[in-house]
Amino acid sequence: MPNSSLNNNPINMLHQLKRYFRASSRLLNTIEVFIDGNSIQVPPTFTIMQACHKAGVNVPHFCFHDRMAISGNCRMCLVEVERIMKPIASCAYPVSPGMRVKTQSEMVYNARGGVMEFLLANHPLDCPICDQGGECDLQDQSVVYGYKQGRFLEYKRAVEDKDYGPLVTTIMTRCIHCTRCIKFSEEIAGMPVLGTTGRGRETEVGTYIGRLMTSELSGNLVDLCPVGALTNGPYAFTARPWELRIINSFDVLDPMTPAIVVNTRGPEVMRVLPRIHDEINEEWIHDRSRHAFDGLKQQRINACLVKTQDGFKEIDWEQAINMAAEKLNQVSGDEVVGVIGEHMDLEAIVAFRDFMYRLGCENIEARRHGIQVSADFRANYLMNSKITGVDESDLVLVVGTNLRTQHPVLNARIRRCVTQNDLKVAVIGPSESLGYDYKHIGNSAKTLKEILDGTHPFAKKLEKAKLPMLILDSSLLKREDGEAIMALVQELGNKYKLVNPEANWNGISILNSSVGNIGALELGITSKHIPGFKPKIVYLLGADNFRPEEIPEDAFVIYQGTHGDEGAYRANLILPGAAYTEKSGTYVNIDGRVVMGRLATSPPGQGRSDWEILRALSEVMGHTLPYDDLQEIRYRIAELAPHLVKYDYVEPYNQTEWITKAKKGDVVESVFADQVDNFYMIDAISRASPVMAKCSAAFNHLKNSNFVPEFPNR
Amino acid sequence: MLYRVIRRTLSATLSTHRQTAYNNQDTPFDFTEANYKEVDSILAKYPPQYKRSAMINLLYLAQKQCNGWVPLAAMNKISKILEVSEMDVYEVASFFTMFNREPVGKYHLQVCGTTPCMVRGAREIIKTIENECHILKNQTSKDGLFTLTEVECLGACVNAPMIQVNGEEVYEDLTPETMKNLLDMWKAGKEPNVGPQNGRKNSEGPMGRTCLKCEPQAAQFRDFAKVKEDYANKKAEEAKKAEAKKAEEAKKAQEKK
Amino acid sequence: MSWHRLLASKIRELRLVCCQTSSHSEGIRSFISKNYTQVKSQAPEFPFIVRECENAIPLVVARYDFGVEKKVCVEGFSEKDVDKAVEDLIKQADSINSHRETH
């Protein structure tokens, strides 16, 4: 008990009690560990390396990666622990209360130097020709922790190079057998094709039988490899990391908008790397996001073009805008149709919207071939449970999509939850290998009906699940019976607590196919495509994936975009826009997260930001749009929907009550086919990319999918 | 400095697979009926969720079935039986040097070359085989009969030098002459006697058996059940005696009163 | 309410911006919850766009022909007031639409 003299003062007593409370370690779930004499509190499940990181001490390592299993085979993380004779591999050794760790002692210096000496013993002197130079873990750590000179005088071993495909170039002599690539391909990509064969000096990391790495996430192996054994194939010998500018942006080729880093040198985009973003892509991007950017240098529209008898003729901006204005002035608003493309940023969409409405045109087609969702409430078209909902859910029902080829990064997240959180996955749709065990319960809407009736055995599982998720691919919603399927899903939602107001959980998640779609829906553009309607003028805002028969022969088509693809071929007037790396644009991803993609280079030739073109056109036509710069157009966006200027944030919305009820109808029990016939070529940019063409040729015949292609292979 | 070619041992061969006409993914392989029974009995030894513990056993079974080597198709088959990925099987098969991933001759001659054998002339044995069969180490003879590898100690040091054939039979106490003799017998299709080739019996020394010459006495056979019974009876008697004594004393005490 | 029937024919789009939780958006939130199903049953294709944002000033914006937009700030309004505001916007539709010259 405290001193009686202090007892008299109640405030003092309270302070005393507080002090006892705080000092009691029974209440705090952490233990005390000393790193280099500094005491820190860590949870008892931490390893020494995690404790060192928390204390701000850097421990070098090669084989350790925080998203994969601990191997402990590189031995670079050795530290000294008091009263233990041998150095300890800190990545694998758990902390204990009162442990004293020394990371700066002589034993540690010798250990690190020794390990480095061993690693460099068989490592070739390739730095001048190695792509990893400048960003190589081995270089960096040997400079800091290695000995000045090695003592190895024997012959170094050499290993033959493996062929993993056009994306990952291998120089296996440089491999230090950290086994990160093996762990990645098994644990994250779900394709256990890599392993260590042979033993001792003859150890080789490879597929043993010369398999190609067909995984859609194979590009991430390059990031993982700490040395130059696995290098970026298309990027080989083109640049050094110190020459590159670093621009943090978001990728638009994937509707999840993973966080990326765009590296440019001068006016050229040299490569795209992922950034860590735990709520979207963790640390991975898929191969199209990573490598399709070289399509930005091919087939580019870099000047205004007008179609004449002898092909396309180049004209300047003034002529082009005047021509467009003239054509638009000749028709009334309801004879114009606007089509919003897949990679359009919100600024362009808002400018387009304002411009079209001012003309009197209400026919803005935003959804590729009419995905029948309502833009009224955000819960109708977004992934309501969020990408992070996969971590919380205990049962996922995937309807109508092959997640591995459509959303590989989301698939990797689901795989992690299947192995770590015991998530159960069932699929109605294509029965491809996804990299994890799942139950294939059907392949048409018939199964949905059976689950609703309760006749399907899966219904029981759905009933018992606490936070079930239903991932519905948006391609199902563009079928004839799309709305009926949505109605079916909503009924399922109400019956099986997919929509759970108490837990504020809506498990019905729509996987939209492109950011342009979502952006337009966010801004409220809802016009349906009216079949049989014959417009006189069609304004294609970067729209390339449309059916050519929808545009009448005699319609005047204005195409504003970046690549000479479908849209440009059909166009009568072409206006050069800017691609996603060439403009600062706002995009919305499948979660409803608003992200800002930054501009890395300027558009080639005469290209301009898309909204600027529309602004100019509007002025010439006398309907001047009321914004002159990015700031003002973003104010306009905020006026339409204020959450669209809150970047990197998912604005919560009422997802349990405010849902548009879809109209019930008859579902057609046709098979849900794989919508992506070629993972490597689905939009204008990837179709123009030579790297994607090589990948197509190399991998597609290996991927063995039985699908019904919706569009012929372009 | 002499430029020494470092020959990889046959069993390690290469750490990657070479596609050949006789060994690729499509070469058919299946265990025989009898071997499947063996597979089942092997798998029964391990818990069902740890089927992969049986991997080395199954690989050895496949090697025996295929006359001394494990084809790629066998490894793929085993991966299906054990429900592991194919790479797991490749890793194990390529790690252990006893698994040959390339075909071997009818007689896989494994000559021990470590210290005791070397001291007793293993190098001459190897030379003999090389000359007689016209092969070098890690090669197979043209007639497909003999493959020569040098291996580590096989634990027959008393009978050095020695060879092991096909991982099963051991021929010991060799000299270049007896080695040549063995080779001739094999070439003729005959089966030589297993064990020491110089007439020695097992590992007996040059003086023959010098101790333990007589048979041991008949083993004692203690009938433990009887011993237990005797003990129990003895205990019961003692208990009775003690009771009787107590009764007497009680009587005496009463009489005194 | 009578304006439900007129909604689709008079105006092109009705946008409602509100805050998810604060009290000054109470009125517009209850307006949305009460009227949505009826609006949709009368006019299933009509864009009745609801967008929420924390601490946003609640607005009702009506878009007429040729991109003319009129917005009414409904901060602190009760549900009835919001109803009346929407009705007013619809009533103004005719005059605004005819005022505009067509091409």
CSV table of N, CA, C and O in Angstrom, one decimal, chain A residues 23-67:
chain,number,residue,atom,x,y,z
A,23,ALA,N,2.6,-1.1,-15.3
A,23,ALA,CA,3.8,-1.8,-15.2
A,23,ALA,C,3.6,-3.3,-15.2
A,23,ALA,O,4.5,-4.1,-15.3
A,24,SER,N,2.4,-3.7,-15.0
A,24,SER,CA,2.1,-5.2,-14.8
A,24,SER,C,2.1,-5.8,-16.2
A,24,SER,O,1.3,-5.5,-17.1
A,25,SER,N,3.1,-6.7,-16.5
A,25,SER,CA,3.2,-7.3,-17.8
A,25,SER,C,2.2,-8.4,-18.0
A,25,SER,O,2.1,-8.9,-19.1
A,26,ARG,N,1.5,-8.8,-17.0
A,26,ARG,CA,0.5,-9.8,-17.2
A,26,ARG,C,-0.6,-9.3,-18.1
A,26,ARG,O,-1.2,-9.9,-18.9
A,27,LEU,N,-0.9,-8.0,-17.9
A,27,LEU,CA,-2.0,-7.4,-18.7
A,27,LEU,C,-1.6,-7.2,-20.1
A,27,LEU,O,-2.4,-7.3,-21.0
A,28,LEU,N,-0.4,-6.8,-20.4
A,28,LEU,CA,0.1,-6.5,-21.7
A,28,LEU,C,0.5,-7.9,-22.3
A,28,LEU,O,1.2,-8.6,-21.7
A,29,ASN,N,0.1,-8.2,-23.5
A,29,ASN,CA,0.4,-9.5,-24.1
A,29,ASN,C,1.7,-9.5,-24.8
A,29,ASN,O,1.9,-10.0,-25.9
A,30,THR,N,2.7,-8.8,-24.3
A,30,THR,CA,4.0,-8.8,-25.0
A,30,THR,C,5.1,-9.1,-24.0
A,30,THR,O,4.9,-9.2,-22.8
A,31,ILE,N,6.3,-9.4,-24.5
A,31,ILE,CA,7.4,-9.7,-23.7
A,31,ILE,C,8.5,-8.8,-24.0
A,31,ILE,O,8.5,-8.1,-25.0
A,32,GLU,N,9.4,-8.7,-23.1
A,32,GLU,CA,10.5,-7.7,-23.2
A,32,GLU,C,11.7,-8.4,-23.8
A,32,GLU,O,12.1,-9.5,-23.4
A,33,VAL,N,12.3,-7.8,-24.8
A,33,VAL,CA,13.5,-8.3,-25.5
A,33,VAL,C,14.5,-7.2,-25.6
A,33,VAL,O,14.1,-6.0,-25.8
A,34,PHE,N,15.7,-7.5,-25.6
A,34,PHE,CA,16.7,-6.4,-25.7
A,34,PHE,C,17.5,-6.6,-27.0
A,34,PHE,O,18.1,-7.6,-27.2
A,35,ILE,N,17.4,-5.6,-27.8
A,35,ILE,CA,18.1,-5.6,-29.1
A,35,ILE,C,19.2,-4.6,-29.0
A,35,ILE,O,19.0,-3.4,-28.8
A,36,ASP,N,20.5,-5.1,-29.0
A,36,ASP,CA,21.6,-4.2,-28.8
A,36,ASP,C,21.5,-3.3,-27.6
A,36,ASP,O,21.8,-2.1,-27.6
A,37,GLY,N,21.0,-3.8,-26.6
A,37,GLY,CA,20.8,-3.1,-25.3
A,37,GLY,C,19.5,-2.3,-25.2
A,37,GLY,O,19.2,-1.9,-24.1
A,38,ASN,N,18.8,-2.1,-26.3
A,38,ASN,CA,17.5,-1.4,-26.2
A,38,ASN,C,16.4,-2.3,-25.9
A,38,ASN,O,16.3,-3.3,-26.6
A,39,SER,N,15.6,-1.9,-25.0
A,39,SER,CA,14.5,-2.8,-24.6
A,39,SER,C,13.3,-2.5,-25.5
A,39,SER,O,12.9,-1.4,-25.6
A,40,ILE,N,12.7,-3.5,-26.0
A,40,ILE,CA,11.4,-3.3,-26.7
A,40,ILE,C,10.4,-4.4,-26.3
A,40,ILE,O,10.8,-5.5,-25.8
A,41,GLN,N,9.2,-4.1,-26.5
A,41,GLN,CA,8.1,-5.0,-26.2
A,41,GLN,C,7.6,-5.7,-27.5
A,41,GLN,O,7.3,-4.9,-28.4
A,42,VAL,N,7.6,-7.0,-27.5
A,42,VAL,CA,7.1,-7.6,-28.7
A,42,VAL,C,6.2,-8.8,-28.3
A,42,VAL,O,6.3,-9.3,-27.2
A,43,PRO,N,5.3,-9.1,-29.2
A,43,PRO,CA,4.4,-10.3,-28.9
A,43,PRO,C,5.3,-11.5,-28.8
A,43,PRO,O,6.3,-11.6,-29.5
A,44,PRO,N,4.9,-12.5,-28.0
A,44,PRO,CA,5.8,-13.7,-27.8
A,44,PRO,C,5.9,-14.6,-29.0
A,44,PRO,O,6.7,-15.5,-29.1
A,45,THR,N,5.0,-14.3,-30.1
A,45,THR,CA,5.1,-15.2,-31.2
A,45,THR,C,6.1,-14.6,-32.3
A,45,THR,O,6.3,-15.2,-33.3
A,46,PHE,N,6.8,-13.5,-32.0
A,46,PHE,CA,7.7,-12.9,-32.9
A,46,PHE,C,9.0,-13.7,-33.0
A,46,PHE,O,9.4,-14.4,-32.1
A,47,THR,N,9.6,-13.6,-34.2
A,47,THR,CA,10.9,-14.1,-34.3
A,47,THR,C,11.9,-13.0,-34.0
A,47,THR,O,11.5,-11.8,-34.0
A,48,ILE,N,13.2,-13.4,-33.8
A,48,ILE,CA,14.2,-12.3,-33.5
A,48,ILE,C,14.3,-11.3,-34.6
A,48,ILE,O,14.4,-10.1,-34.4
A,49,MET,N,14.1,-11.7,-35.8
A,49,MET,CA,14.2,-10.8,-36.9
A,49,MET,C,13.1,-9.8,-36.9
A,49,MET,O,13.3,-8.6,-37.1
A,50,GLN,N,11.9,-10.2,-36.6
A,50,GLN,CA,10.8,-9.3,-36.5
A,50,GLN,C,11.0,-8.3,-35.3
A,50,GLN,O,10.7,-7.1,-35.4
A,51,ALA,N,11.6,-8.8,-34.2
A,51,ALA,CA,11.9,-7.9,-33.1
A,51,ALA,C,12.9,-6.9,-33.5
A,51,ALA,O,12.8,-5.7,-33.2
A,52,CYS,N,13.9,-7.3,-34.3
A,52,CYS,CA,14.9,-6.4,-34.7
A,52,CYS,C,14.3,-5.3,-35.6
A,52,CYS,O,14.7,-4.1,-35.5
A,53,HIS,N,13.5,-5.7,-36.5
A,53,HIS,CA,12.8,-4.7,-37.3
A,53,HIS,C,12.0,-3.7,-36.5
A,53,HIS,O,12.0,-2.5,-36.8
A,54,LYS,N,11.4,-4.3,-35.5
A,54,LYS,CA,10.6,-3.4,-34.7
A,54,LYS,C,11.5,-2.4,-34.0
A,54,LYS,O,11.1,-1.2,-33.8
A,55,ALA,N,12.7,-2.8,-33.6
A,55,ALA,CA,13.6,-1.9,-32.9
A,55,ALA,C,14.3,-1.0,-33.9
A,55,ALA,O,15.1,-0.2,-33.5
A,56,GLY,N,14.1,-1.2,-35.2
A,56,GLY,CA,14.7,-0.4,-36.2
A,56,GLY,C,16.1,-0.8,-36.6
A,56,GLY,O,16.8,-0.1,-37.2
A,57,VAL,N,16.4,-2.1,-36.3
A,57,VAL,CA,17.7,-2.6,-36.6
A,57,VAL,C,17.6,-3.4,-37.9
A,57,VAL,O,16.7,-4.2,-38.0
A,58,ASN,N,18.5,-3.2,-38.8
A,58,ASN,CA,18.4,-3.9,-40.1
A,58,ASN,C,19.2,-5.2,-40.0
A,58,ASN,O,20.3,-5.2,-39.6
A,59,VAL,N,18.5,-6.3,-40.3
A,59,VAL,CA,19.2,-7.6,-40.3
A,59,VAL,C,19.2,-8.1,-41.7
A,59,VAL,O,18.2,-8.3,-42.3
A,60,PRO,N,20.4,-8.3,-42.3
A,60,PRO,CA,20.4,-8.7,-43.7
A,60,PRO,C,19.9,-10.1,-43.9
A,60,PRO,O,20.1,-10.9,-43.0
A,61,HIS,N,19.3,-10.4,-45.0
A,61,HIS,CA,18.8,-11.7,-45.3
A,61,HIS,C,18.6,-11.9,-46.8
A,61,HIS,O,18.5,-10.9,-47.5
A,62,PHE,N,18.5,-13.1,-47.2
A,62,PHE,CA,18.2,-13.4,-48.6
A,62,PHE,C,17.0,-14.2,-48.8
A,62,PHE,O,16.1,-14.0,-49.5
A,63,CYS,N,16.9,-15.3,-48.0
A,63,CYS,CA,15.9,-16.3,-48.2
A,63,CYS,C,14.6,-15.9,-47.5
A,63,CYS,O,13.5,-16.4,-47.8
A,64,PHE,N,14.7,-15.0,-46.5
A,64,PHE,CA,13.5,-14.7,-45.8
A,64,PHE,C,12.6,-13.7,-46.6
A,64,PHE,O,13.1,-12.8,-47.2
A,65,HIS,N,11.3,-14.0,-46.6
A,65,HIS,CA,10.4,-13.0,-47.2
A,65,HIS,C,9.1,-13.1,-46.4
A,65,HIS,O,8.6,-14.1,-46.1
A,66,ASP,N,8.6,-11.9,-46.0
A,66,ASP,CA,7.6,-11.9,-45.0
A,66,ASP,C,6.2,-12.4,-45.5
A,66,ASP,O,5.3,-12.7,-44.7
A,67,ARG,N,6.1,-12.7,-46.8
A,67,ARG,CA,4.8,-13.2,-47.2
A,67,ARG,C,4.9,-14.7,-47.5
A,67,ARG,O,3.9,-15.3,-48.0
